[in-house]
XYZ file of C-alpha atoms in Angstrom:
605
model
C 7.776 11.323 35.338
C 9.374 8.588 33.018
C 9.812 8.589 29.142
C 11.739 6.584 26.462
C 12.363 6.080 23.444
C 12.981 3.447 21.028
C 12.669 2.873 17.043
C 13.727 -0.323 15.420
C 15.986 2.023 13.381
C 19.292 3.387 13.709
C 20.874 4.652 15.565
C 18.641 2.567 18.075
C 19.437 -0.685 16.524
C 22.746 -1.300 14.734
C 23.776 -5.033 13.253
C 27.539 -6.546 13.817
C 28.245 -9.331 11.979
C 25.945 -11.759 13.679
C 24.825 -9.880 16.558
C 21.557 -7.197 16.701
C 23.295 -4.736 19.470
C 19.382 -2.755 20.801
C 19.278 0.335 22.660
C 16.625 2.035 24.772
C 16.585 5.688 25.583
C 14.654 7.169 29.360
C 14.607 10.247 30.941
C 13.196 11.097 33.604
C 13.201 11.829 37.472
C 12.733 7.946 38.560
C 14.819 5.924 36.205
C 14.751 2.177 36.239
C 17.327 0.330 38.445
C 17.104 -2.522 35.457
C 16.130 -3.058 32.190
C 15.290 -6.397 30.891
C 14.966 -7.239 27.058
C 12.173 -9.632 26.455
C 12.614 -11.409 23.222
C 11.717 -14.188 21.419
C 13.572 -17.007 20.298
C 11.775 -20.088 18.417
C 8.877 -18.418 19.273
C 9.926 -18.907 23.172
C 9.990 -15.834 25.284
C 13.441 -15.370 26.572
C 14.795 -12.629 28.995
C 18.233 -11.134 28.893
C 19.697 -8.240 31.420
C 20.499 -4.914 29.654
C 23.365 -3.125 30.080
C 23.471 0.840 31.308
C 25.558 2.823 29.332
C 28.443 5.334 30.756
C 28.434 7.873 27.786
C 24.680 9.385 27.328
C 24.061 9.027 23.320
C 22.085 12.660 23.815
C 21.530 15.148 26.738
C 18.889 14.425 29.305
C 18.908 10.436 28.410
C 20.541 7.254 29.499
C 20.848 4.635 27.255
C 20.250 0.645 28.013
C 21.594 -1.954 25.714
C 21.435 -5.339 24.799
C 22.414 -7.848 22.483
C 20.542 -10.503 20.476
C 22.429 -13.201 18.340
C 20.983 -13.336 15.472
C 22.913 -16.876 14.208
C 19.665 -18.667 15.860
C 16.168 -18.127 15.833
C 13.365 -17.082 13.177
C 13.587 -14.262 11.007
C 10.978 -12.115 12.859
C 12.605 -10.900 15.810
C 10.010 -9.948 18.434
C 11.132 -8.012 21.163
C 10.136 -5.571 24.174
C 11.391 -3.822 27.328
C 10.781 -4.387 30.766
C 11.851 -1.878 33.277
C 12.518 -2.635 36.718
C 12.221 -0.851 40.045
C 12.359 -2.409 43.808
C 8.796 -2.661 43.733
C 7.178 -2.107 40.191
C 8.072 -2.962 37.070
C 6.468 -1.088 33.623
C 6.287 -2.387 30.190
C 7.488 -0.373 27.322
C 6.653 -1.303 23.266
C 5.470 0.531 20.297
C 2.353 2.028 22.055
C 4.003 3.232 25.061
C 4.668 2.752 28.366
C 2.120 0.584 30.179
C 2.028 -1.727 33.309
C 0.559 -4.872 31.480
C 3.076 -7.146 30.507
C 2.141 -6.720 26.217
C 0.557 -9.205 24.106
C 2.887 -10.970 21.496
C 1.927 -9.108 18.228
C 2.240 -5.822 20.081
C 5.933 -5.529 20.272
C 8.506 -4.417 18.234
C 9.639 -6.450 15.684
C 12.459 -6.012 12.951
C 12.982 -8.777 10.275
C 16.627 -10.041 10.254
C 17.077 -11.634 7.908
C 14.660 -9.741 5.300
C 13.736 -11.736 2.651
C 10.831 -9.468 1.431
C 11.756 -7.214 -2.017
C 14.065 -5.181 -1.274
C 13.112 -2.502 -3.914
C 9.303 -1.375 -2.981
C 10.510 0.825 -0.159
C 12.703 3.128 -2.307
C 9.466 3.496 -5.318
C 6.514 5.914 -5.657
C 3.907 4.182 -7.093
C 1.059 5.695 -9.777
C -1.858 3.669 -9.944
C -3.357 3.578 -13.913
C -7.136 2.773 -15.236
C -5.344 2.189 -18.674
C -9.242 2.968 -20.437
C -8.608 6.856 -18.801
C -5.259 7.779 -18.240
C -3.845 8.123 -22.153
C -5.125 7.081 -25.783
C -1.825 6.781 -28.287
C -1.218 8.258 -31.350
C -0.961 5.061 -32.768
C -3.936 3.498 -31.944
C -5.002 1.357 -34.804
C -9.035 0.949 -35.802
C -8.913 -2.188 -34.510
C -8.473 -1.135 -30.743
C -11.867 0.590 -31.330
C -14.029 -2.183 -32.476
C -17.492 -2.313 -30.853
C -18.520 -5.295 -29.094
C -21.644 -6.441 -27.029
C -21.232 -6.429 -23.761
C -23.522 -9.058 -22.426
C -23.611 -8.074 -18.876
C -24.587 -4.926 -19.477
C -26.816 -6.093 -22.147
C -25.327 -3.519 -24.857
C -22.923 -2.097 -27.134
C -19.965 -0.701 -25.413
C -19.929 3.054 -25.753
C -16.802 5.031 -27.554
C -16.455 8.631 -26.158
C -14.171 11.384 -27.148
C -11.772 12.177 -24.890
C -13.105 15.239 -23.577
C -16.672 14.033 -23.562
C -18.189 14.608 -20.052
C -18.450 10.722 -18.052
C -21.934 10.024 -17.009
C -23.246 7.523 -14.361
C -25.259 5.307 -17.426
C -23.042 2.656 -18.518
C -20.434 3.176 -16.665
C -18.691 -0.820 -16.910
C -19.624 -0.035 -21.078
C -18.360 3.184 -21.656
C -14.598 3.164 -23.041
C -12.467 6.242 -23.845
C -9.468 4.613 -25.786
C -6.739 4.445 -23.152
C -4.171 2.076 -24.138
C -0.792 0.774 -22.922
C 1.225 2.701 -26.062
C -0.338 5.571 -24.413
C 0.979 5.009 -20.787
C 4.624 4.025 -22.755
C 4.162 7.749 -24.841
C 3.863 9.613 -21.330
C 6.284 8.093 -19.300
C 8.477 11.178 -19.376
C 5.835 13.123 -17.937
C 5.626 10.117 -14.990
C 9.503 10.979 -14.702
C 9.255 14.008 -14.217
C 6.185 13.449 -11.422
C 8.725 11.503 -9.524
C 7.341 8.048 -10.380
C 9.287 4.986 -10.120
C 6.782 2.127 -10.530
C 3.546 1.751 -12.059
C 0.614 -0.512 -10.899
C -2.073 -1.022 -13.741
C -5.566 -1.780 -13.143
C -6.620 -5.172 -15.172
C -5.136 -5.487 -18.216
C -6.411 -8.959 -19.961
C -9.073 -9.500 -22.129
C -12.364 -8.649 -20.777
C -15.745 -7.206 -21.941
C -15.853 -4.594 -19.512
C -14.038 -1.211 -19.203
C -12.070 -2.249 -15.764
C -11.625 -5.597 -16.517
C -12.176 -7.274 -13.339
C -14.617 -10.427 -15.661
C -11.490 -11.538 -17.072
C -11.746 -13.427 -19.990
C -8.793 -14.270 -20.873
C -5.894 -14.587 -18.503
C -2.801 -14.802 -20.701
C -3.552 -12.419 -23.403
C -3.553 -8.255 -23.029
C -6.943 -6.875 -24.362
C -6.918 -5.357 -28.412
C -8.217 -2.501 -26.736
C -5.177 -1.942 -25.400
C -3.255 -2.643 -28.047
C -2.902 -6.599 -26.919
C 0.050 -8.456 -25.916
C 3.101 -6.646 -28.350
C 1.842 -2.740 -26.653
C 2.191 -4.431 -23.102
C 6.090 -6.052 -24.685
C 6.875 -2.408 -25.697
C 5.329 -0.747 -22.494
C 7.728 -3.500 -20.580
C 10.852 -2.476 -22.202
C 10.038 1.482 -22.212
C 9.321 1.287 -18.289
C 12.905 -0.703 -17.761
C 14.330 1.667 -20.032
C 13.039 4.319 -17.616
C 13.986 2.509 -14.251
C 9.737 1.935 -13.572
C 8.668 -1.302 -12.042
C 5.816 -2.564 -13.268
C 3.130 -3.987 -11.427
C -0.226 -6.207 -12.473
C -3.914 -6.335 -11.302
C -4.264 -10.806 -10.601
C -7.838 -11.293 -10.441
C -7.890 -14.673 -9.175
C -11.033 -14.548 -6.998
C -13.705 -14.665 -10.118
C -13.206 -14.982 -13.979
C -15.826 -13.422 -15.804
C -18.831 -15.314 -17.385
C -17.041 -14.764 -21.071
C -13.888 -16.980 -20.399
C -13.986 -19.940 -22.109
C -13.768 -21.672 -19.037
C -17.016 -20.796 -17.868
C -18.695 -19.404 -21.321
C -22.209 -18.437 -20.183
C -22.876 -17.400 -23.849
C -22.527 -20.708 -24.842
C -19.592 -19.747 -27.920
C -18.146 -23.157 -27.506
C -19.617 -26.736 -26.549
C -17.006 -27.259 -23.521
C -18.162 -24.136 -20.915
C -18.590 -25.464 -17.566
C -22.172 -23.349 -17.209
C -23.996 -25.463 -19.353
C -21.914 -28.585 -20.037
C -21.308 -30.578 -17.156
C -19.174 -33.260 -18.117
C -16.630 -29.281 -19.293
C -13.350 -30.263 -18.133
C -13.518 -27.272 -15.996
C -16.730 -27.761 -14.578
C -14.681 -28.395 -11.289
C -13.869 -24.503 -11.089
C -16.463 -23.605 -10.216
C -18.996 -24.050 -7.034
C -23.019 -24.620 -7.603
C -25.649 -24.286 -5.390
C -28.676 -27.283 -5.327
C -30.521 -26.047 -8.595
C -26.817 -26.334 -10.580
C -26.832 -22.672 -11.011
C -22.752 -21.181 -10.355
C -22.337 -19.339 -7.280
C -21.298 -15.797 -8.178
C -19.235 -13.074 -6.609
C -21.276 -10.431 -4.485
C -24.518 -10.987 -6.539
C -22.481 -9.851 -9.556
C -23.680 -12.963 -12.298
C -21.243 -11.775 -14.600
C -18.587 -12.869 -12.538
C -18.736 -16.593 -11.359
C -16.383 -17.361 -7.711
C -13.443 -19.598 -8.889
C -13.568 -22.416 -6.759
C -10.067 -23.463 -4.799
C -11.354 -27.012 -4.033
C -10.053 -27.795 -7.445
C -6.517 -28.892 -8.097
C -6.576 -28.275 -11.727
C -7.285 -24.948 -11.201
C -4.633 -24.296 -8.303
C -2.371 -25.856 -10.652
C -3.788 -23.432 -13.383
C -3.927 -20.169 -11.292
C -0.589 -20.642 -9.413
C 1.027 -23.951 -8.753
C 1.727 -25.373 -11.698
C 4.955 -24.924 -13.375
C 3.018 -22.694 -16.233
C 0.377 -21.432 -14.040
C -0.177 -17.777 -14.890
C 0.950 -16.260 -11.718
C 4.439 -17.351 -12.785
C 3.438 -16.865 -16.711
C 3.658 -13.094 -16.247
C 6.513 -12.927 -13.605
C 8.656 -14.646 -16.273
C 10.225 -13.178 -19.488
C 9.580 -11.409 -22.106
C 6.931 -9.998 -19.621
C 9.187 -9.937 -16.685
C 6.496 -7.828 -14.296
C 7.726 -7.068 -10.595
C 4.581 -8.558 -8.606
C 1.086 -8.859 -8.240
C -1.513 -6.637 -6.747
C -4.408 -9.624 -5.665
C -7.717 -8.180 -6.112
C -9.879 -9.199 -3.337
C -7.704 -11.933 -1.755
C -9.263 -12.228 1.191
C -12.352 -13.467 -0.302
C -10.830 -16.073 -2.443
C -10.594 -20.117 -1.676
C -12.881 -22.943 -1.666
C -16.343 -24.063 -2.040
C -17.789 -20.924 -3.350
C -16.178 -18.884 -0.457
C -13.006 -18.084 1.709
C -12.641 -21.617 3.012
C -8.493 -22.097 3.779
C -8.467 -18.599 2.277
C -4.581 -18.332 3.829
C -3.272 -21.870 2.107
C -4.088 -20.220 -1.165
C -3.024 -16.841 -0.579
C 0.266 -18.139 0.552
C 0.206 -20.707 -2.352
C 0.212 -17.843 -4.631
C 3.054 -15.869 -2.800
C 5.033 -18.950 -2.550
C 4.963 -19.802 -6.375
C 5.535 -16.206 -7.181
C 8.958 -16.131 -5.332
C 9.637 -19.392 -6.546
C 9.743 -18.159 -9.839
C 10.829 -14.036 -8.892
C 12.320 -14.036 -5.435
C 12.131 -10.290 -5.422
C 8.436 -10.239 -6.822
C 6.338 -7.904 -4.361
C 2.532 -9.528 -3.442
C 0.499 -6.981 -2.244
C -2.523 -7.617 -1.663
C -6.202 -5.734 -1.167
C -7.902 -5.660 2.040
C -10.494 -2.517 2.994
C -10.656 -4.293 6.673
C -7.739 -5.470 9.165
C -5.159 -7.205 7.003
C -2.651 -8.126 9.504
C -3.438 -11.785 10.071
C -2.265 -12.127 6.412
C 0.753 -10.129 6.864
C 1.207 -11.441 10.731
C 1.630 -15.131 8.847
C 3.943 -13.567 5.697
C 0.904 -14.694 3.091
C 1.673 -11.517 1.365
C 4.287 -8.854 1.318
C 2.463 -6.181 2.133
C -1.513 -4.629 1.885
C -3.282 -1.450 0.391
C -3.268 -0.008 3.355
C -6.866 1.387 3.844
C -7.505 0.531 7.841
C -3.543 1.917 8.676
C -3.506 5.003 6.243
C -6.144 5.992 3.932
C -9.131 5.455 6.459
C -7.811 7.487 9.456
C -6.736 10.279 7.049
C -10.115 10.570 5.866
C -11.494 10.368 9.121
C -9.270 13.467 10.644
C -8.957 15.842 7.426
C -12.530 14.857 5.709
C -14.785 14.278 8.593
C -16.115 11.030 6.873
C -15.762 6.957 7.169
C -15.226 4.164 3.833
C -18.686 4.046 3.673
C -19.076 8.400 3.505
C -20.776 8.268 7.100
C -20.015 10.993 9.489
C -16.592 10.310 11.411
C -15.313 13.321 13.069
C -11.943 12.491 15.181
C -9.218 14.932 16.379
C -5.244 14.460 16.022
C -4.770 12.028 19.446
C -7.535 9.802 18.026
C -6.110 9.541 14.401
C -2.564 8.762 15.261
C -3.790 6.039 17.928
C -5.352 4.825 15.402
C -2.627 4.587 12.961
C 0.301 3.555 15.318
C -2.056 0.955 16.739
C -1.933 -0.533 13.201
C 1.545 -0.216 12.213
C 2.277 -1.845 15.556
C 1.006 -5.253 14.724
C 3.988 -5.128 11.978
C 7.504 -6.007 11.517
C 9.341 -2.862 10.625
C 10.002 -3.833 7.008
C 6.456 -5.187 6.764
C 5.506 -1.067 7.698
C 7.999 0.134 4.752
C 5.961 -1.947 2.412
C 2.619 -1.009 3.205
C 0.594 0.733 -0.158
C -0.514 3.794 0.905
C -3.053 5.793 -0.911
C -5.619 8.545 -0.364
C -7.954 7.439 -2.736
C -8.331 4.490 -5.435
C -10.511 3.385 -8.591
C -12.776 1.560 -5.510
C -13.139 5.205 -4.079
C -14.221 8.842 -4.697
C -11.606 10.719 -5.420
C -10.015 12.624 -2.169
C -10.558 16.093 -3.146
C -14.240 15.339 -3.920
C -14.476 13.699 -0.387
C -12.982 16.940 1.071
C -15.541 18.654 -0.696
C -15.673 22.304 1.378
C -12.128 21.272 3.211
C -10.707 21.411 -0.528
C -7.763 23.730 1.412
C -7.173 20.309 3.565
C -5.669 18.290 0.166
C -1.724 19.384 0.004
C -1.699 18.325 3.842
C -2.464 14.801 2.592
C -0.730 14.838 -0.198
C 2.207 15.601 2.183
C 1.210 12.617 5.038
C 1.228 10.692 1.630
C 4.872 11.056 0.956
C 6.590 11.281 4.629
C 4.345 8.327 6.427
C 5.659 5.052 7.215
C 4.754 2.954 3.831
C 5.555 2.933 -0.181
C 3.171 5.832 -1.532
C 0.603 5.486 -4.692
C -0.701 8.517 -6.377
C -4.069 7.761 -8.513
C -3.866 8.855 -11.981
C -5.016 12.535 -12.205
C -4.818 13.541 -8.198
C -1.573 15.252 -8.979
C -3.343 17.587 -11.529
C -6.252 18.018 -8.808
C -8.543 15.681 -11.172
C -12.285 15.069 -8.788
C -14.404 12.780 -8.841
C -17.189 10.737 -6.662
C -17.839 6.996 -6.727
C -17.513 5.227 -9.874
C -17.813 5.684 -12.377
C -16.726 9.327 -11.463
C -13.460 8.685 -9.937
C -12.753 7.241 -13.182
C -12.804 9.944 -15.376
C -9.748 10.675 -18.313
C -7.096 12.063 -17.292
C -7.096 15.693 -18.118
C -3.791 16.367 -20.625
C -5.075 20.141 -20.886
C -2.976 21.968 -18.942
C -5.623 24.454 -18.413
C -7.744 22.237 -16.851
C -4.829 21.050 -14.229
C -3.565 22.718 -10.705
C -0.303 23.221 -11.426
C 0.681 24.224 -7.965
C -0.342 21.078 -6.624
C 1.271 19.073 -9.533
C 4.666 21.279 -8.637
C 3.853 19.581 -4.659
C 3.959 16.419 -5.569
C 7.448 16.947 -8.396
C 8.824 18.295 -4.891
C 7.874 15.367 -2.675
C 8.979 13.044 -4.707
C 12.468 14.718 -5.462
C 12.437 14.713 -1.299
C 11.498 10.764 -1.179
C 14.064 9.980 -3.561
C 16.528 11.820 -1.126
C 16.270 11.141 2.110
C 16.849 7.675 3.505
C 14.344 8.641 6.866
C 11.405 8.966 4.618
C 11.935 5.608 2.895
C 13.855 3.366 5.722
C 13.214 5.348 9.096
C 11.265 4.870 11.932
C 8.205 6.925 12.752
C 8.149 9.306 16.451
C 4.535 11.034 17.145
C 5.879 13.668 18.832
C 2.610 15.636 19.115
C -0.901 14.762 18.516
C -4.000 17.015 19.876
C -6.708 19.038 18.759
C -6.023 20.223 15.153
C -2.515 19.269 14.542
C -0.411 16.493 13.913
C 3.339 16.319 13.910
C 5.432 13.570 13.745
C 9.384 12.600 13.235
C 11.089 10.111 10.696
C 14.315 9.119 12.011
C 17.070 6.874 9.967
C 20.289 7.214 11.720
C 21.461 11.261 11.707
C 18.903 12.151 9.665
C 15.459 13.596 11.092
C 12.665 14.681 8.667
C 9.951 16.827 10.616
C 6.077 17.015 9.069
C 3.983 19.564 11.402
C 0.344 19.014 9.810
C -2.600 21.814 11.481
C -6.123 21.374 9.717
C -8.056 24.459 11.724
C -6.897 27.870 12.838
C -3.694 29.771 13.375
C -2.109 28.160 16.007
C 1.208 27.908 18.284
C 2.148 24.645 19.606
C 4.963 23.940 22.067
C 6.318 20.560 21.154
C 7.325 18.672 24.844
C 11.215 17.848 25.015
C 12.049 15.779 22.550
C 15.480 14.129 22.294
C 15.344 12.832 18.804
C 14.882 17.041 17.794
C 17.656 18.355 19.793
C 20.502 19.974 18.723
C 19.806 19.687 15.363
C 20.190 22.474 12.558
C 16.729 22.372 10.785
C 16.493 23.118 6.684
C 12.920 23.962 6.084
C 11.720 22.714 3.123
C 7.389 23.210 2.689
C 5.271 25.272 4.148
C 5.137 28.697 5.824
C 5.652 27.567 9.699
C 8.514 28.314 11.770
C 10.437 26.220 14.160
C 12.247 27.562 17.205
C 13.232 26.644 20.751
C 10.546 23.703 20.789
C 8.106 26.051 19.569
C 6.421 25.585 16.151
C 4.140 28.550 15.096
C 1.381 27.430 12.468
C -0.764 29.420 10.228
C -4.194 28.185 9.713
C -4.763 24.570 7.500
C -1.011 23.970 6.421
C 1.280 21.339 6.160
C 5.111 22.118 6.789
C 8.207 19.820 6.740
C 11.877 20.135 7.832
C 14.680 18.279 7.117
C 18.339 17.798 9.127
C 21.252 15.438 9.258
């Protein structure tokens, strides 16, 4: 019998001066006779003898260390172990032990030096649909204008607050959210714990989300235009919030003047074609504008063209580094469907853009944050370093669903136990440098989904254990407006709905959860730095270790029946005095004694 252990953490990895000093842990009753560190350098494998250690770091394991210099080399340091016998050798990296020498992107990997932002880690992010989360008390008449909204070939619809949402008109139907009302509730975001905002689309657009932009360098009147987004700027950095935007850079909408459908000047490039933008877009053989999805409303911007790279990001006033300057000063961008954008009306050199755009952002913000959204595999855009970091739907959201709601993204059937779900999402995390894990946007439910105690439907009971896998998994977390207060919802336009200010119509014990989780995030350097240990995975339950030098923080997650679970030995638990801190469960001698769908965490240092 063999185990080990290693994190790309300390106390398993430790910088001196120019010098990345790695240990590996065993145990076991047929120890290695040598340990070799398999690294890269200039992308060249290169093997170096590690050293046994005299003085055991913990009972019951010996300890194997070598050295990297970190003066040379890229950034990304790749590296794995290979343990040696007279007549075997095994392979050990994030998934385990294994006899197959491991493929490149499967081994650890640390970033030294980090030049991603250093500040997403430490945040907890609240996602706003500015129509639905507040209206101000100084909304002025003008904000509530009617309009026609040609692509839904009507008036847009003005509802009371409290008015019930219904599925007709969903794009047209506006509640009078505004910006002044996000800047009038920010204490109540302080006291949720909330650090950062991210804001669904914000610029001038006939629709209620704002994803047919019409104008990309003005706020919409509806939201009380570009002086309520000045005074919602200074009020969030008077509050310590970062303040993220929605780039929609894939489409415009049909109204902006670039493309101008409606004909309101002489210059649109969908009817003139000597428009000097007529270049931005991409036509088919009858001259009609390709679109996005079938969606006519919003016509594909087309890469091919250099005036609009220049335009979008390149050029010295592009608006990708309009926004990241002052007065507006926002801390990133959140790239709505970036892996669908590029050239000749489809993804063509998709990666040269997306980079193009992260590249000109930390040009002009070097600590700007690029996140970008991806409901499939985003690694080979985070593998390359085209963005900082993705919504993390395949690592996080989609096996969460899977294990505590019995259902897929598209609300299929998908019924998988603990040792299935946490393959799943260490086989994701895997493919990542460590920091590139830290960054990751995790959520449990969006404005692109139904709300996550609607999808638990008759598992309602299930919630606070994902609210707490929220806050203590690898990865930044994002709470949707409203799931703190228990707000429901199904697919849009229902997951949409206002935010409900009425006390009486919010779960207070689960807003209390979260005011606790993040008061825990904020204080503990495992949950927003350390590595991640599955110590336990089958059946029902779930528990897993963060680990950031002395300090452990234990999450032991059951979704079925009473239940007693001996954990197997576990050096990274021993010998540790354990401060529970949720959940009814108790913890002794390797023991852990669960009652029936709960969630409990521990905490020691």
């Amino acid at each position: 019998m063999l185990n080990a252990w290693h994190l790309p953490v300390p106390p398993f990895i430790q910088t001196r001066k120019d010098k990345l000093h790695i240990t590996l842990w065993v145990s076991g009753t047929d120890l290695p006779q040598r340990v070799v560190l398999r690294y890269e350098k200039d992308n060249e494998e290169t093997s170096l003898q590690m050293t046994r250690q005299k003085a055991a770091p913990e009972s019951g394991v010996v300890a194997w260390r070598g050295v990297i210099d970190l003066s040379e080399g890229q950034p990304r340091r790749r590296y794995s172990f290979k343990l040696l016998w007279l007549d075997k050798q095994r392979w050990f990296t994030p998934q385990g032990l294994s006899s197959i020498p491991p493929a490149r992107l499967e081994q650890f990997a640390v970033d030294l030096p980090d030049d991603g932002p250093q500040w997403v880690q430490d945040q907890v992010f609240y996602q706003i649909f500015p129509d639905r989360f507040a209206r101000s008390e100084q909304r002025t008449p003008e904000q509530d204008q009617v309009y026609y909204h040609h692509a839904a070939k009507r008036d847009i619809i003005l509802r009371d607050w409290d008015e019930p949402l219904i599925a007709d008109a969903g794009g047209s139907t506006f509640y009078g959210g505004d910006l002044d009302g996000i800047s009038e509730n920010l204490p109540y975001l302080k006291m949720l714990g909330i650090t950062a905002l991210y804001l669904n689309p914000i610029f001038t657009a006939p629709s209620v989300h704002k994803y047919d932009t019409q104008d990309y360098r003005h706020v919409d009147v509806q939201f009380g235009g570009d002086h309520a987004y000045l005074r919602l700027r200074k009020n969030t950095q008077r509050y310590g919030m970062r303040l993220m935007l929605d780039g929609v850079f894939n489409h415009s909408g049909d109204t902006h003047q670039w493309f101008d459908r409606q004909q309101t000047h002489s210059t649109g490039a969908s009817h003139n074609p000597q428009s000097p933008w007529r270049d931005f877009y991409s036509y088919n053989q009858d001259g009609r504008a390709l679109d996005w999805l079938g969606y006519s409303s919003l016509p594909k911007l087309d890469y091919q063209s250099a005036s609009l790279v220049d335009e979008i990001y390149q050029g010295e006033d592009s608006i990708v580094r309009h926004w990241l300057r002052e007065p507006w000063g926002i801390d990133g961008w959140r790239l709505d469907v970036v892996h669908m954008l590029g050239e000749a009306g489809g993804a063509k050199n998709n990666l040269l853009h997306v980079s193009g755009i992260t590249k000109a952002a930390k040009e002009t913000h070097p600590e700007a944050y690029i996140l970008g959204e991806h409901f499939g595999d985003a690694r080979q855009w985070l593998q390359t370093d085209a963005e900082d970091a993705a919504m993390n739907y395949r690592g996080f959201t989609f096996p969460i669903w899977g294990f505590l709601a019995n259902t897929d993204i598209s609300y299929d059937p998908q019924h998988i136990n603990a040792e299935t779900c946490m393959t799943w999402m260490d086989e994701y995390r895997a493919g990542l440098s460590h920091q590139q894990q830290l960054r990751m946007f995790n959520q449990l439910d969006s404005h692109d989904t139904a709300r996550f105690k609607s999808i638990l439907g008759k598992d309602a009971a299930r919630l606070p254990l994902a609210v707490v896998w929220l806050y203590c998994w690898p990865g930044v977390p994002c709470v949707y407006y409203g799931d703190e207060v228990g707000l429901d919802g199904n697919n849009d336009p229902f997951c949409r709905k206002p935010f409900p200010w009425n006390p009486d119509h919010q779960d207070l014990d689960l807003l209390a959860l979260y005011q606790r989780l993040g008061k825990l995030r904020h204080k503990s350097r495992a949950l927003r730095h350390g590595g991640c240990q599955v110590i336990y995975a089958q059946g029902d339950v779930v528990v897993f270790v963060r680990v950031y030098q002395g300090e452990r923080v234990l999450v032991a997650i059951n979704r079925g029946e009473e239940t007693a679970v001996n954990l197997p030995w576990e050096p990274l638990l021993n010998n540790k005095a354990w401060t529970q801190l949720e959940g009814e469960a108790s913890f002794e001698n390797h023991q852990l004694s669960l009652p029936e769908v709960s969630v409990s965490v521990w905490r020691c240092q």
